[in-house]
PDB file of C-alpha atoms and ligand atoms in Angstrom:
ATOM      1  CA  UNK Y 467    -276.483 103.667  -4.590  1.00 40.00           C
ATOM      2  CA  UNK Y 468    -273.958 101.432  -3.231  1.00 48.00           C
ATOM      3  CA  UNK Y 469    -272.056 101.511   0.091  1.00 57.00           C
ATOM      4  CA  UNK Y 470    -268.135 101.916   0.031  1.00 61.00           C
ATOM      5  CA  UNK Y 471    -267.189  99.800   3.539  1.00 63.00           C
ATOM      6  CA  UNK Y 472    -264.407 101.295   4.729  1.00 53.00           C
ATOM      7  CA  UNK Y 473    -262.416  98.864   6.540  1.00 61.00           C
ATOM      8  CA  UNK Y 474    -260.079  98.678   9.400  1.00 68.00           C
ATOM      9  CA  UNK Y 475    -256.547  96.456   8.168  1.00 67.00           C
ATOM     10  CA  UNK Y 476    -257.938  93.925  10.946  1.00 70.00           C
ATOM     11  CA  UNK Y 477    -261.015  93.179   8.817  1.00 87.00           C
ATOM     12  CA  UNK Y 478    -259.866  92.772   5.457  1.00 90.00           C
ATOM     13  CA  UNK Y 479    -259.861  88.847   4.453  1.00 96.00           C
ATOM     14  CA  UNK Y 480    -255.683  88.167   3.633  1.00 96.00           C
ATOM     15  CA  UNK Y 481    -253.478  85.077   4.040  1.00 97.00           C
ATOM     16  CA  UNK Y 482    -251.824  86.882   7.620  1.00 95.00           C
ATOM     17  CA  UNK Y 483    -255.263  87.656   8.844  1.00 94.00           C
ATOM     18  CA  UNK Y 484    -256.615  84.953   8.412  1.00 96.00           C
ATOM     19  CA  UNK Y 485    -254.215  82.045   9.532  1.00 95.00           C
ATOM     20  CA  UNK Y 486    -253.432  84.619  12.079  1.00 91.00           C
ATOM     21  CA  UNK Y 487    -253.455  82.206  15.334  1.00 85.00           C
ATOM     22  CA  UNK Y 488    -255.372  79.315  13.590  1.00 87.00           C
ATOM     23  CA  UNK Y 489    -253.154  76.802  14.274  1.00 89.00           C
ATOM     24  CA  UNK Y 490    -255.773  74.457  15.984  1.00 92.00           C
ATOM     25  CA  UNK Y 491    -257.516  74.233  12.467  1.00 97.00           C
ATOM     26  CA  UNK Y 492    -256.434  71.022  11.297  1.00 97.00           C
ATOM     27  CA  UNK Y 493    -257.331  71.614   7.520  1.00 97.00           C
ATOM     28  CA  UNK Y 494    -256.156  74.489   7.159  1.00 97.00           C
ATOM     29  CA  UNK Y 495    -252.539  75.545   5.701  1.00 96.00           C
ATOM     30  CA  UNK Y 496    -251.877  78.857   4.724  1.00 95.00           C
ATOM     31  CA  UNK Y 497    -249.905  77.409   1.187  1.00 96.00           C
ATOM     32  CA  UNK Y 498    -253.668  76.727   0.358  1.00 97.00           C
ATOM     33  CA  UNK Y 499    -255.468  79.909   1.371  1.00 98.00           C
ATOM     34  CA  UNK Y 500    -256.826  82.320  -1.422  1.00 98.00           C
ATOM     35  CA  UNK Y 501    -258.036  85.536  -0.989  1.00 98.00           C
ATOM     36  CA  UNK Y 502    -259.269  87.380  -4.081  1.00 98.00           C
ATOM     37  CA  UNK Y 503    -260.257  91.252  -4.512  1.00 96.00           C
ATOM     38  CA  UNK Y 504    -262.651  90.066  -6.924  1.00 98.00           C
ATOM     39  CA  UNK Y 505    -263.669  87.181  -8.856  1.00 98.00           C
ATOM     40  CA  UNK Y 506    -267.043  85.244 -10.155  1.00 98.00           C
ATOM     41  CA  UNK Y 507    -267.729  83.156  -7.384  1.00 98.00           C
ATOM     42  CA  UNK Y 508    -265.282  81.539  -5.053  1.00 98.00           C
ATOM     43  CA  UNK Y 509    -267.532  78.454  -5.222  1.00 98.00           C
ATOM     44  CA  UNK Y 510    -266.828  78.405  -9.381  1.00 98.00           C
ATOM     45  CA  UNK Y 511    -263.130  79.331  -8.230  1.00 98.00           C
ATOM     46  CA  UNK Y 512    -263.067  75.964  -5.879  1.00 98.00           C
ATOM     47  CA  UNK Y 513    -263.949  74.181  -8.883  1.00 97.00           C
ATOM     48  CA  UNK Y 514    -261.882  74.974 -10.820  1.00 97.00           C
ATOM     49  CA  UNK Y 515    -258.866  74.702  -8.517  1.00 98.00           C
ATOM     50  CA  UNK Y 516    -260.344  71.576  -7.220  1.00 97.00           C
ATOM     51  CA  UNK Y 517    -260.356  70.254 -10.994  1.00 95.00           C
ATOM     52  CA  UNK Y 518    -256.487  71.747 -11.255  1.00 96.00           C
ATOM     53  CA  UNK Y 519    -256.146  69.288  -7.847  1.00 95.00           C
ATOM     54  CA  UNK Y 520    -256.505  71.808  -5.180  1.00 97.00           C
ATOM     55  CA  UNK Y 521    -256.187  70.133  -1.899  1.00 97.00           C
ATOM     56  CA  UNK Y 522    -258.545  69.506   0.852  1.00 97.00           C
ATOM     57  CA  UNK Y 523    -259.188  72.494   3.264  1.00 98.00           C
ATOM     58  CA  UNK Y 524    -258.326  75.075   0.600  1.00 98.00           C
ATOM     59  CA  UNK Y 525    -259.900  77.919   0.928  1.00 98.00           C
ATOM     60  CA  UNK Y 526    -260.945  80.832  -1.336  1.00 98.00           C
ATOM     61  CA  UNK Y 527    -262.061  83.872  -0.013  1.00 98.00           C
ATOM     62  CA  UNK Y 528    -263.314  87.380  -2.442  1.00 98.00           C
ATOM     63  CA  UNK Y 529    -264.253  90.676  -1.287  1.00 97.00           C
ATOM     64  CA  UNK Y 530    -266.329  90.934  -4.133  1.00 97.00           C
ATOM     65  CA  UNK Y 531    -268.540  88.219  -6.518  1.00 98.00           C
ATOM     66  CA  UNK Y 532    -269.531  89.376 -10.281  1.00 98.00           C
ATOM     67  CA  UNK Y 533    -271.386  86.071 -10.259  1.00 98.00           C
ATOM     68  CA  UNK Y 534    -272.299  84.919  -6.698  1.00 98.00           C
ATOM     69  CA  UNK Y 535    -274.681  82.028  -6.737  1.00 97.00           C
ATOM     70  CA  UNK Y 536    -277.568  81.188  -4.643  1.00 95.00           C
ATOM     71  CA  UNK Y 537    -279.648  78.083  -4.109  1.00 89.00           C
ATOM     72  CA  UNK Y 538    -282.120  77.422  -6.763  1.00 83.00           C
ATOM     73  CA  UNK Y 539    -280.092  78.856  -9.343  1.00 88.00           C
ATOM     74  CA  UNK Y 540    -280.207  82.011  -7.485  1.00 91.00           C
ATOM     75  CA  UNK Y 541    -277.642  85.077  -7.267  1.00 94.00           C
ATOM     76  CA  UNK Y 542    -275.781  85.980  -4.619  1.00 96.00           C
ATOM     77  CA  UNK Y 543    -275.154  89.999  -4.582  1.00 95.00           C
ATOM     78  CA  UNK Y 544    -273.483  91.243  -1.883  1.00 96.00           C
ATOM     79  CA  UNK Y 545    -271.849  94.913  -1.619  1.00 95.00           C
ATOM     80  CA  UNK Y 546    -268.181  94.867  -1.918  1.00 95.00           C
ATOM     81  CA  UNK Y 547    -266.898  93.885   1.695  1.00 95.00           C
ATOM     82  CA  UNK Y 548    -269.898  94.226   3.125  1.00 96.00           C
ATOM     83  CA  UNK Y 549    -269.938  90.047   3.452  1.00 97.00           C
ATOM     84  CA  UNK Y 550    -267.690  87.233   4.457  1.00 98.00           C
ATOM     85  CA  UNK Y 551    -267.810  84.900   1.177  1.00 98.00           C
ATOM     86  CA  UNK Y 552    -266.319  81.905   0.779  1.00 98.00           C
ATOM     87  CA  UNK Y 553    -265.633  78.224  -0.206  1.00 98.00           C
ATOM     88  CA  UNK Y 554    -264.072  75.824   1.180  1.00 98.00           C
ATOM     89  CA  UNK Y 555    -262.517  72.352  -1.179  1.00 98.00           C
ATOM     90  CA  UNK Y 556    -262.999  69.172   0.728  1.00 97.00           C
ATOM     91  CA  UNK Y 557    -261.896  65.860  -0.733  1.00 96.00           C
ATOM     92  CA  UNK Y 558    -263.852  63.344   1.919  1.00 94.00           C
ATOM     93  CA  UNK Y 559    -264.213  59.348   0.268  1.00 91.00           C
ATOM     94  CA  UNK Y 560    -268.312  59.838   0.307  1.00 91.00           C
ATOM     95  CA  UNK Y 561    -270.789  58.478  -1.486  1.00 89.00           C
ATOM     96  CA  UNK Y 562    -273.081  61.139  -3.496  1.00 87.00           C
ATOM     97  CA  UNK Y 563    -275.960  60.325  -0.911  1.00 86.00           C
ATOM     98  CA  UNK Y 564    -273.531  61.409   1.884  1.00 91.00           C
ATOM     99  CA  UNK Y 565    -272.456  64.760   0.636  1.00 91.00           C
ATOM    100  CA  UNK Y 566    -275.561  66.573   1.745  1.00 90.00           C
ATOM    101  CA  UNK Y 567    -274.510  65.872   5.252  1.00 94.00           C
ATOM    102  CA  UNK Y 568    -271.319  67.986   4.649  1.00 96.00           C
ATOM    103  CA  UNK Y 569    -273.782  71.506   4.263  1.00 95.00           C
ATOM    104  CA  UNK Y 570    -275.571  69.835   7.534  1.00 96.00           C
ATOM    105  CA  UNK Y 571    -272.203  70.373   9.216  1.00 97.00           C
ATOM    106  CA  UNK Y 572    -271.843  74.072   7.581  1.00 98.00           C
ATOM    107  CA  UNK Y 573    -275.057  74.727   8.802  1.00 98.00           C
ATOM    108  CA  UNK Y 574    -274.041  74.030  12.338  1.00 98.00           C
ATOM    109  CA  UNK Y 575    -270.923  75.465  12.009  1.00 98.00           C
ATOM    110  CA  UNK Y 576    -271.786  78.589  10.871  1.00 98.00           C
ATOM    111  CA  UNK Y 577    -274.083  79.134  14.171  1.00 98.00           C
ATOM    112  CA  UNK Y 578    -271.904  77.679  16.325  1.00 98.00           C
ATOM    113  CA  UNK Y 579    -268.941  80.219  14.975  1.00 98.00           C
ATOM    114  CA  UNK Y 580    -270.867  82.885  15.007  1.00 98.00           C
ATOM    115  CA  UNK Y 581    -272.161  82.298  18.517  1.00 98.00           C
ATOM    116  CA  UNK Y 582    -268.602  81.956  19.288  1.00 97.00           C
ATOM    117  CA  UNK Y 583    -267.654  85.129  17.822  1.00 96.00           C
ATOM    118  CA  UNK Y 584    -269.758  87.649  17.315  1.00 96.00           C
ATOM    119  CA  UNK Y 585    -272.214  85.856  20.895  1.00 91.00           C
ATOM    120  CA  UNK Y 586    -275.379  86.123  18.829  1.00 97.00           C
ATOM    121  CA  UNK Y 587    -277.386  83.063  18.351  1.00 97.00           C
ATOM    122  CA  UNK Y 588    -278.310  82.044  15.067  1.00 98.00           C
ATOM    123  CA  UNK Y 589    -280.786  79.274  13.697  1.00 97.00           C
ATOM    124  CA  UNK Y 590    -280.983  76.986  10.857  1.00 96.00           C
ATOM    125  CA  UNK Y 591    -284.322  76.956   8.388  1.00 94.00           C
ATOM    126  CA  UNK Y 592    -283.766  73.737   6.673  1.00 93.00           C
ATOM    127  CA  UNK Y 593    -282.072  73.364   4.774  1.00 89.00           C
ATOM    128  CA  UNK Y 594    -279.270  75.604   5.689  1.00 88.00           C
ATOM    129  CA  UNK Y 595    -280.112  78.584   5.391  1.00 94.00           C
ATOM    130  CA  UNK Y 596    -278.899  80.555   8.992  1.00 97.00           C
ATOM    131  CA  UNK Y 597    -281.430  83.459  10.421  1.00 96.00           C
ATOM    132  CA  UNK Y 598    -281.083  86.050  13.582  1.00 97.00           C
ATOM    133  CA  UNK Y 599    -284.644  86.790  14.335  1.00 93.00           C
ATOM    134  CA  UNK Y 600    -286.366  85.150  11.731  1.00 91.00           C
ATOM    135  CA  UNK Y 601    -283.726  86.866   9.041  1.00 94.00           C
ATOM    136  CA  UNK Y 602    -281.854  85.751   6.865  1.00 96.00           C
ATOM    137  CA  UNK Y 603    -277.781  86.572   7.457  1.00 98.00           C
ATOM    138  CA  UNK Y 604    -275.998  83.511   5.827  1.00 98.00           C
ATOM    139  CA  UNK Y 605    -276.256  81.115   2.797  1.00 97.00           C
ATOM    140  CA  UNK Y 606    -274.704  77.813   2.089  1.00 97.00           C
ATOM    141  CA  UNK Y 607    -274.370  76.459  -1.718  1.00 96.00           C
ATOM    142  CA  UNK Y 608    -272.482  73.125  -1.849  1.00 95.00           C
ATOM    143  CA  UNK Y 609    -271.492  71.916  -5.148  1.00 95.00           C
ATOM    144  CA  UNK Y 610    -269.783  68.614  -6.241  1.00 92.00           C
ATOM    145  CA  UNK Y 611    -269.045  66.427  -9.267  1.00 85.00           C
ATOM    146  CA  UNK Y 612    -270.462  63.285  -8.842  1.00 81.00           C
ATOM    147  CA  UNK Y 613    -268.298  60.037  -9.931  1.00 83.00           C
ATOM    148  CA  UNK Y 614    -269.528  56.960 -11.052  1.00 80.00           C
ATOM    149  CA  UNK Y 615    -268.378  55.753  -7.310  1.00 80.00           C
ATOM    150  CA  UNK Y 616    -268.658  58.809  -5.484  1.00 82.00           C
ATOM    151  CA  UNK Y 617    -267.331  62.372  -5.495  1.00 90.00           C
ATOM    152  CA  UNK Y 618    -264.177  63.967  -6.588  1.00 92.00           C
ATOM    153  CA  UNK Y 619    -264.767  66.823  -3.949  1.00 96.00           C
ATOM    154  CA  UNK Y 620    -266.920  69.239  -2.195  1.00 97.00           C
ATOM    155  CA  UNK Y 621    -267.307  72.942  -2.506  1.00 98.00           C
ATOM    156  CA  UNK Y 622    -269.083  74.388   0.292  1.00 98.00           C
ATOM    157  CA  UNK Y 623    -270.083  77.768  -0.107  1.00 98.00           C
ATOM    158  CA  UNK Y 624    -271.034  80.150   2.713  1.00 98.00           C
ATOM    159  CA  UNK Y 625    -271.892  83.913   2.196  1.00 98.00           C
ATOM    160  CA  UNK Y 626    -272.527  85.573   5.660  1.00 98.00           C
ATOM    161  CA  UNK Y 627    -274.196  88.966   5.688  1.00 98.00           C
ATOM    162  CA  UNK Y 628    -271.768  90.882   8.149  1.00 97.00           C
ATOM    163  CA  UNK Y 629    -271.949  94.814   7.305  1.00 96.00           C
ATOM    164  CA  UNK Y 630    -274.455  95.309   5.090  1.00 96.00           C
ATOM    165  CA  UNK Y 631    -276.966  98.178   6.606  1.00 95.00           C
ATOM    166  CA  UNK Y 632    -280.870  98.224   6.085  1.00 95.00           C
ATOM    167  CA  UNK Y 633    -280.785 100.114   3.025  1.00 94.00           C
ATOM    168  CA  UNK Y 634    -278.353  97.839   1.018  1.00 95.00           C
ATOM    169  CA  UNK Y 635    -280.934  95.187   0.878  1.00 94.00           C
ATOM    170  CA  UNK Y 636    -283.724  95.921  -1.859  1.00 92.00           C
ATOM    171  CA  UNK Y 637    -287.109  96.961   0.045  1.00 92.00           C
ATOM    172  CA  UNK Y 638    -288.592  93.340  -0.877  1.00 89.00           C
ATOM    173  CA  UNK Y 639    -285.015  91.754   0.614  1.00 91.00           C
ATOM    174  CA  UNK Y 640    -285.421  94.046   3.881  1.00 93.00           C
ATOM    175  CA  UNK Y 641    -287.986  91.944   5.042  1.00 91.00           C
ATOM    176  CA  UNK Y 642    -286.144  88.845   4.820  1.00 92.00           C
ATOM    177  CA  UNK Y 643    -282.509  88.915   4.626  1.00 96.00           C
ATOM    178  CA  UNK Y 644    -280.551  91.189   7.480  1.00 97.00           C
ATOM    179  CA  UNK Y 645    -276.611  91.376   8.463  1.00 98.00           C
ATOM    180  CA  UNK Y 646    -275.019  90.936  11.496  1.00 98.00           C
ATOM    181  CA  UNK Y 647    -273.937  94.057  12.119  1.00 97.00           C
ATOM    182  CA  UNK Y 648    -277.800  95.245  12.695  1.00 97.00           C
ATOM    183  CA  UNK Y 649    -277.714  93.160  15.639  1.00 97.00           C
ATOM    184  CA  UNK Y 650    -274.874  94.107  17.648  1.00 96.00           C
ATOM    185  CA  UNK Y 651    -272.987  97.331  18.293  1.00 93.00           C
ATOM    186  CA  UNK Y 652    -269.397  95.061  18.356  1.00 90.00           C
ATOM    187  CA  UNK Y 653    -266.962  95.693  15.697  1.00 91.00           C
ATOM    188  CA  UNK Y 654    -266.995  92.802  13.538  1.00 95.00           C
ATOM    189  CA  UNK Y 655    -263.939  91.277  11.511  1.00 94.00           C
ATOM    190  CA  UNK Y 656    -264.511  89.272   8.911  1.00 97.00           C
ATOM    191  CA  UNK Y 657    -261.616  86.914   9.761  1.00 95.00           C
ATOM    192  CA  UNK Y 658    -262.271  86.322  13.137  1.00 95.00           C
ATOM    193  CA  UNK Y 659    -265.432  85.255  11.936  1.00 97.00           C
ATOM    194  CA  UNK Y 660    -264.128  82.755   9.993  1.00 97.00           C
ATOM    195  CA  UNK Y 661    -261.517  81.134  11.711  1.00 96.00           C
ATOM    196  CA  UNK Y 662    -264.119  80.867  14.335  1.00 97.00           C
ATOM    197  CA  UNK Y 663    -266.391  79.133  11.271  1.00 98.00           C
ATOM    198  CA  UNK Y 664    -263.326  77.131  10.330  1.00 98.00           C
ATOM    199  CA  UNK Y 665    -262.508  75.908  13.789  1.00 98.00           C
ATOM    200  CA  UNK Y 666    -266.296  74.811  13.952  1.00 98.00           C
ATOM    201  CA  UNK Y 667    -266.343  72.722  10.724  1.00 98.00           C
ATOM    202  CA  UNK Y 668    -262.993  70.884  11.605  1.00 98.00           C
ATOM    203  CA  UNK Y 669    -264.446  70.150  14.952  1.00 98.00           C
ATOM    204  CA  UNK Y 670    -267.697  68.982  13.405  1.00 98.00           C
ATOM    205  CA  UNK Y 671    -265.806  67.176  10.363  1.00 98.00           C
ATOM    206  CA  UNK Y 672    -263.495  65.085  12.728  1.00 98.00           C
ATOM    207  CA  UNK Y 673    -267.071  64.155  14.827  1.00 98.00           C
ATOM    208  CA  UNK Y 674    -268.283  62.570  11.590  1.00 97.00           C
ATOM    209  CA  UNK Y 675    -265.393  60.846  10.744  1.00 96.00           C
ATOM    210  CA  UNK Y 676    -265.154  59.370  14.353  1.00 97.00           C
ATOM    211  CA  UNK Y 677    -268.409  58.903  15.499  1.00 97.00           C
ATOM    212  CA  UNK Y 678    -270.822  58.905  12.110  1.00 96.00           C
ATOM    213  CA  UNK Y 679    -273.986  61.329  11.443  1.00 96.00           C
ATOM    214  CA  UNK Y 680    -276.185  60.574  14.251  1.00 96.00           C
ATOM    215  CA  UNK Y 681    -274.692  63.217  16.374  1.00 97.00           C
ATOM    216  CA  UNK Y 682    -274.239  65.050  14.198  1.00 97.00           C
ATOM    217  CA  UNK Y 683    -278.237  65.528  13.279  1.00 97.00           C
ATOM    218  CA  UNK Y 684    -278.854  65.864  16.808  1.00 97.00           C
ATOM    219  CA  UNK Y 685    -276.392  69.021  16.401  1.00 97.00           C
ATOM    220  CA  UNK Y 686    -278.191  70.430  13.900  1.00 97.00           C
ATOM    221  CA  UNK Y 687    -281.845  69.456  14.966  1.00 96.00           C
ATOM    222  CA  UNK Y 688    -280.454  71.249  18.465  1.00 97.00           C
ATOM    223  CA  UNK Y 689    -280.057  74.171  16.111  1.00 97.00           C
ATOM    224  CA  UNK Y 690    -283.163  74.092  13.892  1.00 95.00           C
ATOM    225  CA  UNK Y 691    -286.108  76.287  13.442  1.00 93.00           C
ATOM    226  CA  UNK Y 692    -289.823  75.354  13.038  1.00 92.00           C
ATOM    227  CA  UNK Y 693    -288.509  71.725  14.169  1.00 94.00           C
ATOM    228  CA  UNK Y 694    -292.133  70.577  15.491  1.00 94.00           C
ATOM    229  CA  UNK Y 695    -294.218  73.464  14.128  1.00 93.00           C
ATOM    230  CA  UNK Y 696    -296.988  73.358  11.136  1.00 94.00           C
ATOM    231  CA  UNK Y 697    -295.318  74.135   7.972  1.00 94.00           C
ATOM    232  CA  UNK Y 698    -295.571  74.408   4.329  1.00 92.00           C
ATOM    233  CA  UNK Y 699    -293.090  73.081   1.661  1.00 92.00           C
ATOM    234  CA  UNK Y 700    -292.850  75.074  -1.326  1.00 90.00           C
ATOM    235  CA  UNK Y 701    -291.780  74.999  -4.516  1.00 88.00           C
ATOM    236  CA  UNK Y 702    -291.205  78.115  -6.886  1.00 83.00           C
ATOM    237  CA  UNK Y 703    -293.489  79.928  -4.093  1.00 81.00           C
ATOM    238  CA  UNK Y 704    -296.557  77.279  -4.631  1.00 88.00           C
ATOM    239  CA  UNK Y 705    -297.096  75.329  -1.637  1.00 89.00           C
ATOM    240  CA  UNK Y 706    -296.550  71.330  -2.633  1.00 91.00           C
ATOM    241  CA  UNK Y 707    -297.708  70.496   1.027  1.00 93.00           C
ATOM    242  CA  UNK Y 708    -298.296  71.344   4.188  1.00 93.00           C
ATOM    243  CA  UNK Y 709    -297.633  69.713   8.060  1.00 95.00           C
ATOM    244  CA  UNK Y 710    -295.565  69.215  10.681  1.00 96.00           C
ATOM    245  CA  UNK Y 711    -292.070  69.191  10.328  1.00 96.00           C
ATOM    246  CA  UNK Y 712    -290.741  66.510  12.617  1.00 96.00           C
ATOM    247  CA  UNK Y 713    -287.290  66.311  11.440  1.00 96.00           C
ATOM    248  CA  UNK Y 714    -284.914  65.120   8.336  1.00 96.00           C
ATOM    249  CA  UNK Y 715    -283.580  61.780   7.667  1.00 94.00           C
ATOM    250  CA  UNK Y 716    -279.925  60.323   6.980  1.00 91.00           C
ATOM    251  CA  UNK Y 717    -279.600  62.256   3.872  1.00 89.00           C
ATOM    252  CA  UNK Y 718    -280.991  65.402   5.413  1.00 91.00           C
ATOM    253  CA  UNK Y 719    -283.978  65.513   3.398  1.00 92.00           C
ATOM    254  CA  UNK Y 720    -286.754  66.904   5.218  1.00 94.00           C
ATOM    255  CA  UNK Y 721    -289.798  64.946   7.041  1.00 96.00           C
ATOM    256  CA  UNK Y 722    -293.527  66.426   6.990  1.00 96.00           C
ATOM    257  CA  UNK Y 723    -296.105  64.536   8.310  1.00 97.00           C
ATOM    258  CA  UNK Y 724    -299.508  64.979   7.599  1.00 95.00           C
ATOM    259  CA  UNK Y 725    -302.526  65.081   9.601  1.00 93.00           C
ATOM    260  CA  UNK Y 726    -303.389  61.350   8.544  1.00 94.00           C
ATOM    261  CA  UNK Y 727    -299.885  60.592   9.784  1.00 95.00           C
ATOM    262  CA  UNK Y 728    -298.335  59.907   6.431  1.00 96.00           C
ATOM    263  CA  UNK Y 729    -294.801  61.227   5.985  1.00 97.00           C
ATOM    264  CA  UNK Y 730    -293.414  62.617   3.289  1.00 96.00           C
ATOM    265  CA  UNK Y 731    -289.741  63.538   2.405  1.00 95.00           C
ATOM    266  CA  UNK Y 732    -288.677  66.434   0.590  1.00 93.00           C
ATOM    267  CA  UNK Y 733    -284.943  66.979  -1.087  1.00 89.00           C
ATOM    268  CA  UNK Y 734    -283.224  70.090  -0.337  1.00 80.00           C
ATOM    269  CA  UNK Y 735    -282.090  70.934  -4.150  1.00 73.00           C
ATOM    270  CA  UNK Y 736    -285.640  71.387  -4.932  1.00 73.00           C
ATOM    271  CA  UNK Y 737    -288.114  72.943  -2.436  1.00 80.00           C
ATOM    272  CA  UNK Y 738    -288.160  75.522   0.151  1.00 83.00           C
ATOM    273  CA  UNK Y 739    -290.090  75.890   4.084  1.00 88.00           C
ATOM    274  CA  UNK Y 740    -292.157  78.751   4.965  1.00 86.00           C
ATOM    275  CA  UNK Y 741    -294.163  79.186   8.633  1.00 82.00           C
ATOM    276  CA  UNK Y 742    -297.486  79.683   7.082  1.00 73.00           C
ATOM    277  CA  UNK Y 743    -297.858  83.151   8.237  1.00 68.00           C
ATOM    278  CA  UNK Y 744    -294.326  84.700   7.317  1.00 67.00           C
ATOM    279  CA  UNK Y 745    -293.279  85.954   4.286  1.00 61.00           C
ATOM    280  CA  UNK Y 746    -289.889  84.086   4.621  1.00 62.00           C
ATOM    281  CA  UNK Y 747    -290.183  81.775   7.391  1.00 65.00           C
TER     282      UNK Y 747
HETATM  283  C1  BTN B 814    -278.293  80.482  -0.752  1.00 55.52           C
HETATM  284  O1  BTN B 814    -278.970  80.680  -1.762  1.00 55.52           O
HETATM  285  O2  BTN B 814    -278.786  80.600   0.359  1.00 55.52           O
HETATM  286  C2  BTN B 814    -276.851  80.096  -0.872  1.00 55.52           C
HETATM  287  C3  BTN B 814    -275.956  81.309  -0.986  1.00 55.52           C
HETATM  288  C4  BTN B 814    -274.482  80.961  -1.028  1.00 55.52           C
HETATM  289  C5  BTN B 814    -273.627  82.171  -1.279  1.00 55.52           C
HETATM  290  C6  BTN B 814    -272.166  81.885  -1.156  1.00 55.52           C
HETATM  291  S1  BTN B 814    -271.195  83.336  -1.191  1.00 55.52           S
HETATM  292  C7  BTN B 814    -269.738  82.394  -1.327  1.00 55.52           C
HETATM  293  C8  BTN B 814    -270.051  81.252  -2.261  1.00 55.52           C
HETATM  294  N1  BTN B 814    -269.854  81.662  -3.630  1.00 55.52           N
HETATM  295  C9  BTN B 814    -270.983  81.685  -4.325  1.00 55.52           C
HETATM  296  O3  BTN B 814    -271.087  82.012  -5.528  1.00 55.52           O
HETATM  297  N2  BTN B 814    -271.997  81.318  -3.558  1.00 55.52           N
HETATM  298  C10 BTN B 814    -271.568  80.981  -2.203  1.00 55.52           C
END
């Protein structure tokens, strides 16, 4: 049985509550903000707007996904209102190799905004996946169209786990995934949350332009789980390999070395990282 969320006018994700004192945000312009009741996925919305010639820093938000997509070719299903989904277009001149760095920024941003907001501390498990004690309370899909010299644009899509109780998570789920609301007894608004996401990225987006990755992977190595600890890479739930994880290279790939010191990288589009004695980490 499903949840209704009853919400206060403060938390529901509009134009006004959103651009709401978000001036600072340099991408963002409330002509290009677009907040659905429902649709399939805001990250197949961006695309489609983005192939229409939607501009950088639009935004879509939904209350509700009939086809939210995970990593993996995964769903996404989330309770209506219970999460903050969205996408955000971004048209940077990038090279395909380069666009994983932009869900690397996400990543960060997503802790970072959330610390800022809600004063929890999140991590990253590599990818980008972001956990609260070891749980799982946001996802980030990007999605592009790779040119023959590059990319068109970005869709990065984040689905943070904000009201969802214990029992709206399937009894398998329960022992991975949580929301953020089961770790704080603050009232939580959706679009604070985001502009507070938001004001991250741009920060984090205008430090790549300026300065190029390398601070930028300190950032998120400063943010990352497991960084250091024996590991296993796995794909489809059969571990490939396991070692220590010592960190991920320009195109955020992941780096496990192995006891005779070999190291090997792993792309993020096609395996996973488990601690070897956790069921999701
Ligand atoms: C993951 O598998 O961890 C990634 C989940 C990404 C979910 C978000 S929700 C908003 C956006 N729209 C989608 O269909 N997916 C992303």
């Amino acid at each position: 049985m499903s949840t209704e969320y009853l919400l206060s006018n403060h938390d529901i994700l509009t134009v006004e509550n959103i651009s709401k004192n978000a001036d600072k945000i340099s991408f963002l312009n409330k002509a290009h903000i677009f907040c659905y009741d429902t649709v399939d996925s805001t990250n197949e919305q961006g695309k489609r707007l983005a192939q229409k010639g939607a501009v950088h820093g639009t935004l879509i938000t939904a209350e509700e996904q009939t086809g939210g997509k995970g990593r993996l070719g995964r769903s996404w299903h989330v309770q209506k209102s219970a999460g903050l989904l969205f996408s955000l277009i971004l048209r940077p001149q990038i090279t395909l190799q380069e666009a994983s760095r932009y869900s690397l920024i996400a990543a960060i941003a997503v802790c970072e905004g959330i610390a800022d907001a809600v004063d929890l501390q999140p991590m990253i498990k590599w990818p980008n996946d972001v956990l609260l004690n070891g749980k799982k309370i946001c996802g980030i899909l990007a999605e592009m169209i790779p040119q023959t010299d590059g990319i068109d644009f970005l869709v990065i899509g984040i689905g943070v786990n904000v009201h969802q109780k214990k029992e709206d998570f399937s009894p398998e789920m329960q022992t991975k995934a949580a929301s953020l609301t089961m770790f704080t007894t603050k009232p939580l608004q959706r679009a604070v949350i985001l502009q507070a996401i938001l004001s991250k990225m741009d920060v984090y987006l205008q430090q790549y332009q300026q300065e190029g990755f390398a601070p930028i992977k300190e950032k998120w190595l400063s943010h990352c789980a497991a960084l250091g600890e024996n590991v296993s890479v796995l794909s489809k739930n059969t571990v490939l390999q396991q070692g220590k994880f010592i960190g991920i290279d320009d195109e955020g790939a992941l780096l496990l070395e192995s006891k005779n010191g070999a190291v090997t990288r792993f792309v993020s589009g096609e395996v996973s990282l488990r601690r070897p004695s956790e069921q999701y980490f």
